[in-house]
Amino acid sequence: MCQSEAVSTPAAAPPVCVLGLGLIGGSVLRAATTTGRRAWGYNRSAHAVDAAVADGFDASTDLAATLARAEETQALVVIAVPVPAVDSILAAIAEHAPNVALTDVASVKAQIADAVAARGLSRRFVGGHPMAGTAESGWEAGSADLFRDAVWVVTVDDGTDPDVWQQVAGLALDCGAVVVPAESREHDAAVARISHLPHILAEALALSGAGGGDLALGLAAGSFRDGTRVAATSPGLVDAMCEGNATALLVALDETLDVLRAAREQLADGSTGELTRSGHEARTRYEQRRRRKIAGIVPGDDNWIERLRDAGRKGGVWA
């Protein structure tokens, strides 16, 4: 949606400056603009910037000027570049916009928090991770509706600024998401199981199918297609996710290998029943989960950080 199509938004909502206009960053820029916020973006590639401008959005390849504008307007800056590029972006923020409220959209949180701390920017930083995406990438793949009804993790680490936390949560809500509060390392342990491990398994399943030759691939239908969907993701992006969360991912992978070894032994004895029953129960638990709205917690009040963490652990959402 172009800026001329935007609707009104509360005056209190800060401007948004998005650094990186790929699938996620481009979708954040689109969604923020749709709410009527002042929003602009930066991308190193002129192709993405030209495409964004052609679509009616405010974008630039000049990082220093983009950050100076963010500092002047007290914008909320969203880091949406690939993880390997984050540190260079943080260096530029430290130089040109050291006082802005700052968040990110990376799928690993502890690594990003450590990088932010190393640049002296922790005071105004709150991490974020929208649990949404596709196997496509680039500006053209983005959508203002990408985050509709999705979960958006907003971190509650020690020392979190309550005002910045509410700014980040407010952006997520404006983008159509629901907010789950979580401590960074707890987040990483959780996404290792439900995001990063599925990528590893999808790659392995794709290799298994290809190993059967053209006949196997010619017979492949829904279960193979769905199980390998994320294997279509750019390998570099998958590497950055998995390698950046290696410690937690190794724990989840080892547990899964134990399950598969046990399943192999049971199948050799003539049965898959234990695996299928327990797997079915686990899937049913996922399908029957219910979101519970967090109430009675005000950021900045006594013990608000631990209370939000606990609410997130129990499945609560800030909506």
Coordinates of C-alpha atoms in Angstrom, one line a residue:
M1 CA 0.0 0.0 0.0
C2 CA 1.4 3.4 -0.9
Q3 CA 1.7 6.3 1.6
S4 CA -1.2 8.1 0.0
E5 CA -3.5 5.2 1.0
A6 CA -2.5 5.3 4.7
V7 CA -5.0 5.7 7.5
S8 CA -4.7 7.8 10.6
T9 CA -2.8 6.7 13.7
P10 CA -2.5 8.1 17.2
A11 CA -0.2 11.2 17.4
A12 CA 1.8 9.5 20.2
A13 CA 3.1 6.8 18.0
P14 CA 6.8 7.6 17.1
P15 CA 8.1 7.5 13.6
V16 CA 9.7 4.3 12.4
C17 CA 13.0 4.0 10.6
V18 CA 13.7 0.5 9.1
L19 CA 17.2 -0.5 8.3
G20 CA 17.1 -3.3 5.7
L21 CA 14.3 -3.7 3.2
G22 CA 14.1 -7.4 2.6
L23 CA 11.1 -9.6 3.3
I24 CA 10.7 -8.7 7.0
G25 CA 12.1 -5.1 7.0
G26 CA 10.1 -4.3 3.9
S27 CA 7.0 -5.7 5.4
V28 CA 7.6 -3.6 8.6
L29 CA 7.9 -0.5 6.5
R30 CA 4.7 -1.3 4.6
A31 CA 2.7 -2.2 7.7
A32 CA 3.9 0.8 9.7
T33 CA 3.1 3.2 6.8
T34 CA -0.3 1.6 6.4
T35 CA -1.2 2.6 10.0
G36 CA -0.4 6.2 9.1
R37 CA 2.9 6.4 11.0
R38 CA 5.8 8.4 9.5
A39 CA 8.1 5.7 8.3
W40 CA 11.1 5.5 6.1
G41 CA 13.8 2.9 5.3
Y42 CA 17.4 2.3 4.3
N43 CA 18.9 -0.5 2.2
R44 CA 22.5 -0.9 1.0
S45 CA 21.2 -2.2 -2.4
A46 CA 19.9 0.5 -4.7
H47 CA 17.6 -2.1 -6.4
A48 CA 15.6 -2.5 -3.2
V49 CA 15.5 1.2 -2.6
D50 CA 14.4 2.0 -6.1
A51 CA 11.7 -0.7 -5.9
A52 CA 10.4 0.7 -2.6
V53 CA 10.4 4.3 -3.9
A54 CA 8.6 3.1 -7.1
D55 CA 5.9 1.6 -4.8
G56 CA 5.4 4.9 -3.0
F57 CA 7.6 4.5 0.0
D58 CA 10.3 6.7 1.5
A59 CA 13.7 5.0 1.2
S60 CA 17.4 5.8 0.8
T61 CA 20.8 4.2 0.3
D62 CA 22.4 6.9 2.6
L63 CA 22.7 5.3 6.0
A64 CA 24.2 8.3 7.7
A65 CA 21.4 10.6 6.5
T66 CA 18.8 8.0 7.4
L67 CA 20.1 7.7 10.9
A68 CA 20.5 11.5 11.4
R69 CA 16.8 11.8 10.5
A70 CA 15.9 9.1 13.0
E71 CA 17.9 10.9 15.8
E72 CA 16.4 14.2 15.0
T73 CA 12.8 12.9 15.0
Q74 CA 13.3 10.4 17.9
A75 CA 12.2 7.6 15.7
L76 CA 12.0 3.9 16.7
V77 CA 14.8 2.3 14.7
V78 CA 14.2 -1.3 13.5
I79 CA 17.3 -3.3 12.5
A80 CA 16.2 -5.7 9.7
V81 CA 19.5 -6.6 8.0
P82 CA 20.9 -10.1 8.0
V83 CA 22.6 -11.1 11.2
P84 CA 26.2 -11.0 9.8
A85 CA 25.6 -7.3 8.9
V86 CA 24.2 -6.3 12.3
D87 CA 27.4 -5.2 13.9
S88 CA 28.3 -2.7 11.1
I89 CA 24.8 -1.2 11.4
L90 CA 25.2 -0.9 15.2
A91 CA 28.5 0.9 14.6
A92 CA 26.7 3.4 12.4
I93 CA 23.9 3.8 14.9
A94 CA 26.4 4.5 17.7
E95 CA 28.0 7.2 15.5
H96 CA 25.0 8.9 14.0
A97 CA 21.9 8.1 16.3
P98 CA 23.1 6.9 19.7
N99 CA 20.0 8.1 21.5
V100 CA 17.2 6.5 19.4
A101 CA 14.9 3.8 20.7
L102 CA 16.2 0.6 19.0
T103 CA 14.8 -2.8 18.2
D104 CA 15.5 -5.6 15.7
V105 CA 13.7 -8.5 13.9
A106 CA 16.4 -11.2 14.0
S107 CA 15.5 -14.8 14.8
V108 CA 18.2 -15.0 17.5
K109 CA 18.1 -12.7 20.4
A110 CA 21.0 -13.3 22.8
Q111 CA 23.6 -12.8 20.0
I112 CA 22.0 -9.5 19.0
A113 CA 21.7 -8.3 22.6
D114 CA 25.4 -9.0 23.1
A115 CA 26.3 -7.1 20.0
V116 CA 24.2 -4.2 21.1
A117 CA 25.9 -4.2 24.5
A118 CA 29.3 -4.2 22.9
R119 CA 28.4 -1.0 21.1
G120 CA 27.1 0.7 24.2
L121 CA 23.5 0.8 23.0
S122 CA 21.7 -1.4 25.5
R123 CA 20.1 1.4 27.4
R124 CA 17.5 2.1 24.6
F125 CA 17.4 -1.4 23.0
V126 CA 14.5 -4.0 23.2
G127 CA 14.8 -7.0 21.0
G128 CA 12.1 -8.3 18.7
H129 CA 11.3 -11.3 16.6
P130 CA 8.2 -11.5 14.4
M131 CA 7.4 -15.2 13.9
A132 CA 6.3 -14.7 10.3
G133 CA 7.9 -15.1 6.9
T134 CA 7.9 -17.0 3.7
A135 CA 10.5 -18.9 1.7
E136 CA 10.8 -15.9 -0.6
S137 CA 13.1 -12.9 0.1
G138 CA 13.7 -9.3 -1.0
W139 CA 11.5 -6.2 -1.1
E140 CA 9.2 -7.7 -3.7
A141 CA 8.3 -10.6 -1.3
G142 CA 7.1 -8.2 1.5
S143 CA 3.5 -7.5 2.4
A144 CA 1.8 -5.1 4.9
D145 CA -0.3 -8.2 6.0
L146 CA 2.7 -10.5 6.7
F147 CA 2.4 -10.1 10.5
R148 CA -1.4 -10.3 10.7
D149 CA -2.3 -12.5 13.7
A150 CA 1.3 -13.6 14.0
V151 CA 3.3 -13.8 17.2
W152 CA 6.0 -11.1 17.7
V153 CA 8.4 -11.7 20.5
V154 CA 9.4 -8.6 22.4
T155 CA 12.3 -9.2 24.8
V156 CA 12.2 -8.5 28.5
D157 CA 15.8 -8.7 29.6
D158 CA 17.3 -7.3 32.8
G159 CA 17.5 -3.5 32.6
T160 CA 14.8 -3.2 29.8
D161 CA 13.5 0.4 29.5
P162 CA 9.7 0.3 30.0
D163 CA 9.1 3.2 27.6
V164 CA 11.1 1.6 24.8
W165 CA 9.4 -1.8 25.5
Q166 CA 6.0 -0.2 25.0
Q167 CA 7.2 1.5 21.8
V168 CA 8.3 -1.8 20.3
A169 CA 5.2 -3.7 21.5
G170 CA 3.1 -0.9 20.0
L171 CA 4.8 -1.2 16.6
A172 CA 4.2 -5.0 16.7
L173 CA 0.5 -4.5 17.6
D174 CA 0.1 -1.8 14.9
C175 CA 1.5 -4.3 12.4
G176 CA -1.3 -6.7 13.3
A177 CA 0.7 -9.1 15.5
V178 CA 0.2 -10.2 19.1
V179 CA 3.2 -9.8 21.5
V180 CA 4.8 -12.5 23.5
P181 CA 7.3 -11.3 26.1
A182 CA 10.4 -13.4 26.6
E183 CA 13.9 -13.2 28.0
S184 CA 16.5 -13.4 25.1
R185 CA 18.1 -16.8 26.0
E186 CA 14.7 -18.4 26.8
H187 CA 13.5 -17.2 23.4
D188 CA 16.6 -18.7 21.7
A189 CA 16.0 -22.1 23.4
A190 CA 12.4 -22.1 22.3
V191 CA 12.9 -21.1 18.6
A192 CA 15.7 -23.7 18.3
R193 CA 12.9 -26.3 18.7
I194 CA 10.1 -24.8 16.6
S195 CA 11.9 -22.7 14.0
H196 CA 15.6 -23.6 13.5
L197 CA 15.3 -27.4 14.0
P198 CA 12.5 -27.5 11.4
H199 CA 14.9 -25.9 8.9
I200 CA 17.4 -28.7 9.6
L201 CA 14.8 -31.4 9.3
A202 CA 13.4 -29.9 6.1
E203 CA 16.9 -29.9 4.5
A204 CA 17.4 -33.5 5.5
L205 CA 14.0 -34.5 4.2
A206 CA 14.7 -32.8 0.9
L207 CA 17.9 -34.7 0.5
S208 CA 16.1 -38.0 1.3
G209 CA 13.5 -37.3 -1.5
A210 CA 16.2 -36.3 -4.0
G211 CA 18.1 -39.5 -3.0
G212 CA 15.2 -41.5 -4.4
G213 CA 15.7 -40.1 -7.9
D214 CA 13.2 -38.8 -10.3
L215 CA 10.6 -41.5 -9.4
A216 CA 10.5 -40.5 -5.8
L217 CA 10.3 -36.8 -6.6
G218 CA 7.6 -37.5 -9.2
L219 CA 5.5 -39.3 -6.6
A220 CA 6.0 -36.6 -3.9
A221 CA 2.8 -34.9 -2.8
G222 CA 1.5 -32.9 0.2
S223 CA 3.5 -34.4 3.1
F224 CA 6.8 -34.0 1.2
R225 CA 5.9 -30.5 -0.1
D226 CA 4.9 -29.3 3.4
G227 CA 7.7 -30.9 5.2
T228 CA 10.3 -29.4 2.9
R229 CA 8.8 -25.9 2.3
V230 CA 11.4 -24.0 4.3
A231 CA 14.2 -25.8 2.5
A232 CA 13.4 -23.3 -0.3
T233 CA 14.7 -20.5 1.9
S234 CA 18.1 -19.0 0.9
P235 CA 20.8 -21.1 2.4
G236 CA 22.7 -18.1 3.7
L237 CA 19.7 -17.0 5.7
V238 CA 19.3 -20.5 7.2
D239 CA 23.0 -20.6 8.0
A240 CA 22.8 -17.3 9.8
M241 CA 19.8 -18.5 11.9
C242 CA 21.1 -21.9 12.8
E243 CA 24.8 -21.0 13.3
G244 CA 23.8 -18.0 15.4
N245 CA 21.8 -20.2 17.7
A246 CA 24.0 -23.2 17.6
T247 CA 24.2 -23.9 21.4
A248 CA 20.4 -24.2 21.8
L249 CA 19.9 -25.9 18.4
L250 CA 22.4 -28.6 19.2
V251 CA 20.4 -29.5 22.4
A252 CA 17.2 -29.8 20.3
L253 CA 18.9 -31.7 17.5
D254 CA 20.5 -34.2 19.9
E255 CA 17.1 -34.8 21.5
T256 CA 15.5 -35.4 18.1
L257 CA 18.3 -37.7 17.1
D258 CA 17.6 -39.8 20.2
V259 CA 13.9 -39.9 19.2
L260 CA 14.8 -41.1 15.7
R261 CA 17.2 -43.7 16.9
A262 CA 14.5 -45.1 19.3
A263 CA 12.0 -45.0 16.4
R264 CA 14.4 -47.0 14.2
E265 CA 14.9 -49.6 16.8
Q266 CA 11.2 -49.9 17.4
L267 CA 10.5 -50.1 13.6
A268 CA 13.1 -52.9 13.3
D269 CA 11.1 -54.7 15.9
G270 CA 8.0 -54.2 13.8
S271 CA 6.2 -51.1 15.3
T272 CA 6.1 -47.4 14.9
G273 CA 3.3 -47.0 17.5
E274 CA 5.2 -45.3 20.3
L275 CA 6.4 -42.5 18.0
T276 CA 3.1 -42.0 16.2
R277 CA 1.1 -41.9 19.4
S278 CA 3.4 -39.4 21.2
G279 CA 3.8 -37.3 18.1
H280 CA 0.1 -37.2 17.6
E281 CA -0.4 -36.1 21.2
A282 CA 2.2 -33.4 20.8
R283 CA 0.6 -32.0 17.7
T284 CA -2.8 -32.1 19.3
R285 CA -1.5 -30.0 22.2
Y286 CA -0.2 -27.4 19.7
E287 CA -3.6 -27.3 17.9
Q288 CA -5.5 -26.9 21.1
R289 CA -3.4 -24.1 22.6
R290 CA -5.2 -20.9 23.6
R291 CA -3.9 -17.4 23.7
R292 CA -4.4 -15.8 27.1
K293 CA -4.3 -12.0 27.2
I294 CA -1.9 -10.6 29.7
A295 CA -3.6 -8.2 32.1
G296 CA -2.7 -6.2 35.2
I297 CA 1.0 -5.7 34.4
V298 CA 2.2 -2.2 33.7
P299 CA 5.8 -1.7 32.3
G300 CA 7.8 0.2 34.8
D301 CA 5.9 -1.1 37.9
D302 CA 7.7 -3.2 40.5
N303 CA 8.8 -6.6 39.2
W304 CA 7.3 -5.9 35.8
I305 CA 10.1 -7.6 33.9
E306 CA 9.9 -10.9 35.7
R307 CA 6.1 -10.8 35.7
L308 CA 6.0 -10.4 31.9
R309 CA 8.6 -13.2 31.5
D310 CA 6.4 -15.5 33.6
A311 CA 3.3 -14.5 31.7
G312 CA 5.0 -15.3 28.4
R313 CA 6.2 -18.7 29.6
K314 CA 2.6 -19.5 30.4
G315 CA 1.4 -18.7 26.9
G316 CA 0.2 -15.1 27.6
V317 CA 0.1 -12.5 24.9
W318 CA 0.1 -8.7 25.0
A319 CA -2.7 -7.8 22.7

